[in-house]
Amino acid sequence: MSFIYTHWRITMKFNKKLLAATLVTAGGFAAISSANAETAGSTFEVGMTVEKLCTVSTAGEISLNPTATNVNATAKSTTFNVACSQGTPYSITMSPTSGTANSGAGVLTGENTLETLAYTLSEASGGAVWDAEYKTGVVGAGFVVDPTPYTVFVNLTEDSRKAKPDTYTDTVAVSVGY
């Protein structure tokens, strides 16, 4: 029995040494292999194009209230908002459907009588007419801030006391050029 036990001990010692030598050799080949390894590669770009953009939102309708004692109806207003990409210059034009393009002046037309009442658009009650040259060269603040509000008044330029009973309307197009 002592022969078998001694043989087993010699074999185990030999196997341990063989295993250790194998691991050292394999590690050496791995080190040599990675030291001499070649690589291939490529690159790619990451980018984004930010285009200039403007948005316009308008508020509700304007309803004038003529009176029997005033020559003109009291001016009323509404507000619209403009937002443009940061640094984008823009201009605002208002064109009444019934008026000359970009003049800031128009006429309210009666639904049944087809009579008219002249009016102008301005930034203040009774102020300068908002025509094509009124708001130009404004620069956008970007979309991370609140849109810029603009107030527009409708000023009746005719004596509303002479108007026949009817519903008088017109449509105004707000355009932002950028």
Short mmCIF file of C-alpha atoms in Angstrom, two decimals:
data_model
loop_
_atom_site.label_atom_id
_atom_site.label_comp_id
_atom_site.label_asym_id
_atom_site.label_seq_id
_atom_site.Cartn_x
_atom_site.Cartn_y
_atom_site.Cartn_z
CA MET A 1 0.00 0.00 0.00
CA SER A 2 2.83 2.30 0.68
CA PHE A 3 3.94 1.89 -2.93
CA ILE A 4 0.55 3.00 -4.26
CA TYR A 5 0.41 5.93 -1.84
CA THR A 6 3.93 7.05 -2.72
CA HIS A 7 3.17 6.75 -6.44
CA TRP A 8 0.04 8.80 -6.02
CA ARG A 9 1.92 11.53 -4.13
CA ILE A 10 4.63 11.68 -6.80
CA THR A 11 2.00 11.82 -9.54
CA MET A 12 0.10 14.62 -7.76
CA LYS A 13 3.29 16.65 -7.25
CA PHE A 14 4.21 16.15 -10.87
CA ASN A 15 0.69 17.12 -12.03
CA LYS A 16 0.76 20.28 -9.89
CA LYS A 17 4.10 21.31 -11.36
CA LEU A 18 2.89 20.47 -14.86
CA LEU A 19 -0.29 22.47 -14.34
CA ALA A 20 1.64 25.48 -13.01
CA ALA A 21 4.07 25.34 -15.94
CA THR A 22 1.19 25.07 -18.38
CA LEU A 23 -0.53 28.11 -16.89
CA VAL A 24 2.67 30.18 -16.93
CA THR A 25 3.31 29.21 -20.55
CA ALA A 26 -0.25 29.95 -21.64
CA GLY A 27 -0.11 33.32 -19.89
CA GLY A 28 3.14 34.11 -21.67
CA PHE A 29 1.61 33.28 -25.06
CA ALA A 30 -1.37 35.45 -24.24
CA ALA A 31 0.91 38.34 -23.32
CA ILE A 32 2.97 37.89 -26.48
CA SER A 33 -0.22 37.51 -28.51
CA SER A 34 -1.80 40.75 -27.20
CA ALA A 35 1.46 42.68 -27.49
CA ASN A 36 1.66 41.84 -31.18
CA ALA A 37 -2.10 42.18 -31.90
CA GLU A 38 -3.16 44.48 -34.70
CA THR A 39 -6.30 46.61 -34.67
CA ALA A 40 -8.58 48.03 -37.28
CA GLY A 41 -10.95 50.92 -36.71
CA SER A 42 -13.13 53.55 -38.20
CA THR A 43 -14.76 56.80 -37.12
CA PHE A 44 -18.20 58.27 -37.45
CA GLU A 45 -19.56 61.77 -36.98
CA VAL A 46 -22.36 62.89 -34.73
CA GLY A 47 -24.20 66.01 -35.84
CA MET A 48 -27.45 67.89 -35.96
CA THR A 49 -28.80 70.63 -38.20
CA VAL A 50 -30.87 73.26 -36.44
CA GLU A 51 -33.01 75.03 -38.97
CA LYS A 52 -34.52 78.43 -38.44
CA LEU A 53 -38.18 78.28 -37.50
CA CYS A 54 -40.90 80.69 -36.42
CA THR A 55 -44.36 80.01 -35.03
CA VAL A 56 -47.32 82.37 -34.70
CA SER A 57 -50.35 81.91 -32.49
CA THR A 58 -53.26 84.30 -32.43
CA ALA A 59 -55.79 85.05 -29.78
CA GLY A 60 -59.51 85.39 -30.25
CA GLU A 61 -61.53 87.63 -32.46
CA ILE A 62 -61.94 91.36 -31.96
CA SER A 63 -65.48 92.62 -31.60
CA LEU A 64 -65.98 96.38 -31.81
CA ASN A 65 -68.77 98.04 -29.88
CA PRO A 66 -70.19 101.13 -31.61
CA THR A 67 -72.23 103.55 -29.56
CA ALA A 68 -74.84 106.17 -30.45
CA THR A 69 -72.74 109.00 -29.03
CA ASN A 70 -69.23 108.20 -30.35
CA VAL A 71 -68.16 108.90 -33.90
CA ASN A 72 -65.93 105.84 -33.92
CA ALA A 73 -66.27 102.54 -32.16
CA THR A 74 -63.99 102.09 -29.20
CA ALA A 75 -60.71 100.48 -30.29
CA LYS A 76 -60.35 96.89 -29.19
CA SER A 77 -57.32 94.66 -29.14
CA THR A 78 -56.09 91.11 -29.24
CA THR A 79 -52.69 89.57 -28.70
CA PHE A 80 -50.74 87.15 -30.84
CA ASN A 81 -47.46 85.44 -29.98
CA VAL A 82 -44.35 84.93 -32.08
CA ALA A 83 -41.51 82.53 -31.31
CA CYS A 84 -38.49 82.12 -33.57
CA SER A 85 -35.24 80.18 -33.37
CA GLN A 86 -32.59 81.97 -31.36
CA GLY A 87 -30.89 84.70 -33.40
CA THR A 88 -33.32 84.41 -36.34
CA PRO A 89 -34.34 87.85 -37.62
CA TYR A 90 -38.01 88.18 -38.49
CA SER A 91 -40.61 90.73 -39.54
CA ILE A 92 -44.35 90.83 -38.91
CA THR A 93 -46.90 91.87 -41.52
CA MET A 94 -50.64 92.11 -41.10
CA SER A 95 -52.86 92.04 -44.14
CA PRO A 96 -56.61 92.56 -43.94
CA THR A 97 -58.35 90.44 -46.57
CA SER A 98 -60.31 93.47 -47.74
CA GLY A 99 -57.43 95.94 -47.87
CA THR A 100 -54.34 96.59 -49.87
CA ALA A 101 -51.67 93.99 -49.07
CA ASN A 102 -49.46 94.96 -46.14
CA SER A 103 -51.14 98.35 -45.71
CA GLY A 104 -52.52 97.76 -42.22
CA ALA A 105 -55.88 99.10 -43.36
CA GLY A 106 -59.05 97.27 -44.32
CA VAL A 107 -62.82 97.43 -44.39
CA LEU A 108 -65.46 95.57 -42.45
CA THR A 109 -68.12 94.38 -44.90
CA GLY A 110 -71.75 93.91 -43.93
CA GLU A 111 -73.05 90.37 -44.22
CA ASN A 112 -76.44 91.38 -45.67
CA THR A 113 -76.10 95.02 -46.73
CA LEU A 114 -72.59 94.75 -48.23
CA GLU A 115 -71.88 98.19 -46.75
CA THR A 116 -68.39 98.81 -45.41
CA LEU A 117 -66.68 100.48 -42.48
CA ALA A 118 -62.96 101.34 -42.80
CA TYR A 119 -60.48 100.45 -40.07
CA THR A 120 -56.75 100.36 -39.39
CA LEU A 121 -54.52 98.08 -37.35
CA SER A 122 -52.05 99.49 -34.85
CA GLU A 123 -49.96 98.48 -31.85
CA ALA A 124 -51.67 101.07 -29.65
CA SER A 125 -55.19 102.48 -29.57
CA GLY A 126 -55.15 105.23 -32.20
CA GLY A 127 -51.43 104.62 -32.81
CA ALA A 128 -49.40 104.41 -36.01
CA VAL A 129 -50.78 102.01 -38.61
CA TRP A 130 -49.19 98.59 -38.50
CA ASP A 131 -48.09 98.16 -42.10
CA ALA A 132 -45.39 96.15 -43.81
CA GLU A 133 -42.66 98.38 -42.40
CA TYR A 134 -43.90 98.44 -38.81
CA LYS A 135 -42.15 95.40 -37.30
CA THR A 136 -38.95 94.47 -39.11
CA GLY A 137 -35.57 93.18 -38.00
CA VAL A 138 -36.81 91.68 -34.73
CA VAL A 139 -34.54 88.85 -33.55
CA GLY A 140 -35.85 85.57 -32.17
CA ALA A 141 -35.02 84.66 -28.59
CA GLY A 142 -35.39 80.90 -29.14
CA PHE A 143 -37.92 78.38 -27.95
CA VAL A 144 -36.66 78.00 -24.38
CA VAL A 145 -38.23 81.35 -23.47
CA ASP A 146 -41.84 82.41 -23.67
CA PRO A 147 -43.00 83.59 -27.11
CA THR A 148 -42.99 87.37 -27.65
CA PRO A 149 -46.51 88.78 -27.31
CA TYR A 150 -47.68 91.49 -29.71
CA THR A 151 -50.86 93.48 -29.21
CA VAL A 152 -52.85 94.70 -32.18
CA PHE A 153 -55.68 97.21 -32.00
CA VAL A 154 -58.47 97.68 -34.51
CA ASN A 155 -59.34 101.35 -34.89
CA LEU A 156 -62.50 102.17 -36.82
CA THR A 157 -61.79 105.18 -39.06
CA GLU A 158 -65.40 105.83 -40.14
CA ASP A 159 -68.40 107.12 -38.26
CA SER A 160 -70.09 103.94 -37.07
CA ARG A 161 -73.33 105.87 -36.40
CA LYS A 162 -74.00 105.90 -40.16
CA ALA A 163 -73.77 102.11 -40.49
CA LYS A 164 -76.90 100.12 -41.21
CA PRO A 165 -77.76 97.32 -38.82
CA ASP A 166 -75.79 94.26 -39.93
CA THR A 167 -72.84 92.07 -38.91
CA TYR A 168 -69.63 93.56 -40.32
CA THR A 169 -66.54 91.35 -40.61
CA ASP A 170 -63.12 91.03 -42.18
CA THR A 171 -60.21 88.63 -41.76
CA VAL A 172 -56.64 89.68 -41.01
CA ALA A 173 -53.69 87.47 -41.93
CA VAL A 174 -50.68 87.71 -39.61
CA SER A 175 -47.48 86.72 -41.40
CA VAL A 176 -44.02 86.32 -39.98
CA GLY A 177 -41.20 86.40 -42.50
CA TYR A 178 -37.87 84.91 -41.43
#
